[in-house]
Short mmCIF file of C-alpha atoms in Angstrom, two decimals:
data_model
loop_
_atom_site.label_atom_id
_atom_site.label_comp_id
_atom_site.label_asym_id
_atom_site.label_seq_id
_atom_site.Cartn_x
_atom_site.Cartn_y
_atom_site.Cartn_z
CA UNK A 1 -15.93 -2.92 -28.47
CA UNK A 2 -14.55 -4.12 -25.10
CA UNK A 3 -11.55 -3.24 -22.95
CA UNK A 4 -9.90 -6.39 -21.60
CA UNK A 5 -7.00 -7.17 -19.33
CA UNK A 6 -5.19 -10.50 -19.69
CA UNK A 7 -3.53 -11.72 -16.49
CA UNK A 8 -1.01 -14.17 -17.82
CA UNK A 9 1.42 -14.29 -20.69
CA UNK A 10 1.21 -17.83 -21.96
CA UNK A 11 -0.23 -19.36 -25.14
CA UNK A 12 -3.98 -18.74 -24.42
CA UNK A 13 -3.20 -15.16 -23.41
CA UNK A 14 -1.38 -14.73 -26.69
CA UNK A 15 -4.25 -16.38 -28.72
CA UNK A 16 -7.15 -14.44 -27.04
CA UNK A 17 -5.08 -11.22 -27.06
CA UNK A 18 -4.38 -11.46 -30.73
CA UNK A 19 -8.00 -12.04 -31.66
CA UNK A 20 -9.08 -9.26 -29.29
CA UNK A 21 -6.78 -6.70 -31.03
CA UNK A 22 -7.95 -7.84 -34.42
CA UNK A 23 -11.53 -7.40 -33.28
CA UNK A 24 -10.92 -3.78 -32.34
CA UNK A 25 -10.76 -4.25 -28.52
CA UNK A 26 -8.52 -2.45 -26.11
CA UNK A 27 -6.02 -4.93 -24.68
CA UNK A 28 -3.85 -4.85 -21.59
CA UNK A 29 -1.47 -7.62 -20.49
CA UNK A 30 -0.24 -8.27 -16.99
CA UNK A 31 2.27 -10.89 -15.87
CA UNK A 32 4.53 -11.53 -12.85
CA UNK A 33 7.46 -11.27 -15.24
CA UNK A 34 7.15 -7.62 -16.56
CA UNK A 35 9.44 -8.33 -19.44
CA UNK A 36 7.21 -11.11 -20.79
CA UNK A 37 4.14 -8.79 -20.40
CA UNK A 38 5.96 -6.05 -22.23
CA UNK A 39 7.02 -8.39 -25.01
CA UNK A 40 3.54 -9.91 -25.37
CA UNK A 41 1.89 -6.48 -25.60
CA UNK A 42 4.45 -5.45 -28.22
CA UNK A 43 3.79 -8.59 -30.37
CA UNK A 44 0.05 -8.09 -30.21
CA UNK A 45 0.26 -4.56 -31.53
CA UNK A 46 -2.83 -2.59 -32.02
CA UNK A 47 -2.04 -0.32 -29.13
CA UNK A 48 -1.91 -3.19 -26.63
CA UNK A 49 -0.23 -2.10 -23.36
CA UNK A 50 1.42 -3.95 -20.44
CA UNK A 51 0.23 -3.10 -16.95
CA UNK A 52 1.99 -3.62 -13.63
CA UNK A 53 1.30 -6.79 -11.76
CA UNK A 54 -1.22 -6.26 -8.92
CA UNK A 55 -2.36 -2.85 -10.08
CA UNK A 56 -5.96 -1.98 -10.98
CA UNK A 57 -6.60 -3.58 -14.40
CA UNK A 58 -7.48 -1.18 -17.16
CA UNK A 59 -9.92 -3.57 -18.70
CA UNK A 60 -13.52 -3.91 -17.67
CA UNK A 61 -13.20 -7.69 -18.55
CA UNK A 62 -10.31 -9.42 -16.75
CA UNK A 63 -9.31 -12.75 -18.19
CA UNK A 64 -7.22 -14.94 -15.96
CA UNK A 65 -5.11 -16.83 -18.49
CA UNK A 66 -3.37 -18.93 -15.92
CA UNK A 67 -2.95 -22.60 -14.89
CA UNK A 68 -5.86 -23.68 -12.79
CA UNK A 69 -3.99 -23.80 -9.45
CA UNK A 70 -2.93 -20.23 -9.81
CA UNK A 71 -6.21 -18.59 -10.54
CA UNK A 72 -7.76 -18.43 -7.12
CA UNK A 73 -4.56 -17.22 -5.40
CA UNK A 74 -3.97 -14.54 -8.03
CA UNK A 75 -7.58 -13.24 -7.73
CA UNK A 76 -7.13 -13.10 -3.94
CA UNK A 77 -3.82 -11.32 -4.39
CA UNK A 78 -5.32 -8.69 -6.64
CA UNK A 79 -8.20 -8.23 -4.12
CA UNK A 80 -9.96 -4.90 -4.29
CA UNK A 81 -8.16 -4.12 -7.56
CA UNK A 82 -10.68 -6.36 -9.23
CA UNK A 83 -13.72 -4.58 -7.65
CA UNK A 84 -16.37 -3.91 -10.21
CA UNK A 85 -14.61 -6.03 -12.86
CA UNK A 86 -15.86 -9.06 -14.90
CA UNK A 87 -13.50 -11.86 -14.14
CA UNK A 88 -13.33 -14.57 -16.72
CA UNK A 89 -11.86 -17.90 -15.78
CA UNK A 90 -10.67 -20.05 -18.68
CA UNK A 91 -8.83 -22.74 -16.80
CA UNK A 92 -9.25 -26.58 -16.70
CA UNK A 93 -8.47 -28.33 -13.46
CA UNK A 94 -7.45 -31.78 -14.76
CA UNK A 95 -5.96 -34.41 -12.52
CA UNK A 96 -2.48 -35.84 -13.34
CA UNK A 97 -3.85 -38.71 -15.46
CA UNK A 98 -6.28 -36.51 -17.33
CA UNK A 99 -9.29 -38.80 -16.50
CA UNK A 100 -10.93 -36.63 -13.83
CA UNK A 101 -11.07 -33.17 -12.32
CA UNK A 102 -8.36 -32.06 -9.81
CA UNK A 103 -10.79 -30.78 -7.19
CA UNK A 104 -12.86 -33.92 -7.15
CA UNK A 105 -15.99 -32.14 -6.00
CA UNK A 106 -19.07 -30.52 -7.62
CA UNK A 107 -17.40 -27.16 -7.79
CA UNK A 108 -15.23 -25.30 -10.27
CA UNK A 109 -12.37 -22.91 -10.39
CA UNK A 110 -14.79 -20.16 -11.33
CA UNK A 111 -17.02 -20.91 -8.25
CA UNK A 112 -14.01 -20.85 -6.09
CA UNK A 113 -12.92 -17.56 -7.61
CA UNK A 114 -16.32 -16.12 -6.78
CA UNK A 115 -15.72 -16.92 -3.13
CA UNK A 116 -12.56 -14.75 -3.02
CA UNK A 117 -13.41 -12.03 -5.53
CA UNK A 118 -14.10 -8.53 -4.11
CA UNK A 119 -17.58 -7.00 -3.79
CA UNK A 120 -19.02 -5.84 -7.07
CA UNK A 121 -16.91 -8.32 -9.28
CA UNK A 122 -18.73 -10.84 -11.41
CA UNK A 123 -17.32 -14.19 -12.43
CA UNK A 124 -17.77 -15.91 -15.84
CA UNK A 125 -16.50 -19.22 -17.02
CA UNK A 126 -15.60 -19.21 -20.73
CA UNK A 127 -13.08 -20.49 -23.36
CA UNK A 128 -12.11 -23.62 -21.44
CA UNK A 129 -13.45 -26.10 -23.94
CA UNK A 130 -11.22 -24.75 -26.82
CA UNK A 131 -7.72 -25.85 -27.66
CA UNK A 132 -5.32 -22.98 -28.32
CA UNK A 133 -4.60 -24.04 -31.93
CA UNK A 134 -8.38 -24.02 -32.70
CA UNK A 135 -8.84 -20.62 -31.22
CA UNK A 136 -6.00 -19.41 -33.43
CA UNK A 137 -7.28 -20.99 -36.65
CA UNK A 138 -10.89 -21.81 -36.26
CA UNK A 139 -14.27 -20.36 -35.31
CA UNK A 140 -15.49 -22.51 -32.48
CA UNK A 141 -18.48 -21.99 -30.25
CA UNK A 142 -17.58 -20.40 -26.83
CA UNK A 143 -19.68 -21.69 -23.93
CA UNK A 144 -20.16 -19.29 -21.04
CA UNK A 145 -21.61 -19.69 -17.51
CA UNK A 146 -22.26 -17.11 -14.90
CA UNK A 147 -24.78 -15.74 -12.49
CA UNK A 148 -24.63 -12.17 -13.52
CA UNK A 149 -26.75 -11.80 -16.67
CA UNK A 150 -25.37 -8.39 -17.58
CA UNK A 151 -21.77 -9.60 -17.13
CA UNK A 152 -22.51 -12.50 -19.48
CA UNK A 153 -23.93 -10.01 -22.02
CA UNK A 154 -20.64 -8.14 -21.92
CA UNK A 155 -18.57 -11.33 -22.31
CA UNK A 156 -20.84 -12.47 -25.19
CA UNK A 157 -20.37 -9.14 -26.92
CA UNK A 158 -16.55 -9.53 -26.53
CA UNK A 159 -16.72 -13.12 -27.90
CA UNK A 160 -18.70 -11.97 -30.95
CA UNK A 161 -16.02 -9.30 -31.60
CA UNK A 162 -13.51 -12.19 -32.03
CA UNK A 163 -15.70 -13.69 -34.81
CA UNK A 164 -16.89 -16.45 -32.44
CA UNK A 165 -20.37 -17.54 -31.29
CA UNK A 166 -21.07 -17.27 -27.57
CA UNK A 167 -23.56 -19.86 -26.02
CA UNK A 168 -24.94 -19.26 -22.58
CA UNK A 169 -25.19 -22.49 -20.60
CA UNK A 170 -26.68 -20.95 -17.47
CA UNK A 171 -25.53 -20.09 -13.93
CA UNK A 172 -22.07 -20.33 -12.45
CA UNK A 173 -22.87 -23.77 -11.13
CA UNK A 174 -22.68 -24.95 -14.72
CA UNK A 175 -18.99 -24.06 -14.71
CA UNK A 176 -18.39 -27.35 -13.08
CA UNK A 177 -19.84 -29.19 -16.11
CA UNK A 178 -17.98 -26.89 -18.54
CA UNK A 179 -14.79 -28.07 -16.87
CA UNK A 180 -16.09 -31.65 -17.52
CA UNK A 181 -16.65 -30.75 -21.12
CA UNK A 182 -13.00 -29.67 -21.26
CA UNK A 183 -12.01 -33.04 -19.99
CA UNK A 184 -14.22 -34.81 -22.60
CA UNK A 185 -12.57 -32.68 -25.25
CA UNK A 186 -9.14 -33.77 -24.24
CA UNK A 187 -10.27 -37.47 -24.02
CA UNK A 188 -11.69 -37.22 -27.58
CA UNK A 189 -8.40 -35.81 -28.85
CA UNK A 190 -6.59 -38.83 -27.47
CA UNK A 191 -9.16 -41.38 -28.46
CA UNK A 192 -12.16 -41.04 -30.80
CA UNK A 193 -11.10 -37.95 -32.78
CA UNK A 194 -7.33 -38.64 -32.50
CA UNK A 195 -6.07 -35.05 -33.03
CA UNK A 196 -6.29 -31.56 -31.54
CA UNK A 197 -7.87 -29.75 -34.42
CA UNK A 198 -11.52 -29.71 -33.33
CA UNK A 199 -13.90 -28.26 -30.85
CA UNK A 200 -17.18 -29.12 -29.25
CA UNK A 201 -20.08 -27.07 -30.58
CA UNK A 202 -23.83 -26.94 -31.15
CA UNK A 203 -25.59 -27.86 -34.41
CA UNK A 204 -29.22 -26.92 -34.59
CA UNK A 205 -31.84 -29.06 -36.38
CA UNK A 206 -35.11 -27.47 -37.21
CA UNK A 207 -37.87 -29.16 -39.11
#
């Protein structure tokens, strides 16, 4: 099993942490508000702990469960504390009208994280195409992108421990298109599907 640190104490941190504990993983929570981190760790149970903001994370996999505009600044703030870690960005940088990406360029939050991450850290994009309620109640596919093949293997193993199927979409440049898939998912919820109880996935047809 994996050791993970969740930076953030919101709904996605709670959902991923709960699944991680159930899957037998070691879980640490970090938040700027220490009381919220303590509370989340206590609710998750399973030996989950609360770390101190800015300290070296206990987890080999560090999941930044933050709003998109906070991810890069927080990774820069942690600095060398993240050296040698696998940093998993789960954010979606939507614009205010939810019809485009906030950065407006062919980049991604994960790619921007890679620019400020310390030496030896690897960056993977994952979980951004899944609504929190689906993660809590369903078994969606988890698309992952990254340049470090071994880091993706570690993330895929963690995803499998949650009872989910990891699907590798390629290098870190594909994180931009995963963010686009996140936008398509939201648009489907508001239009063709009409509700939030679904996820994009892959059906295989052979023969």
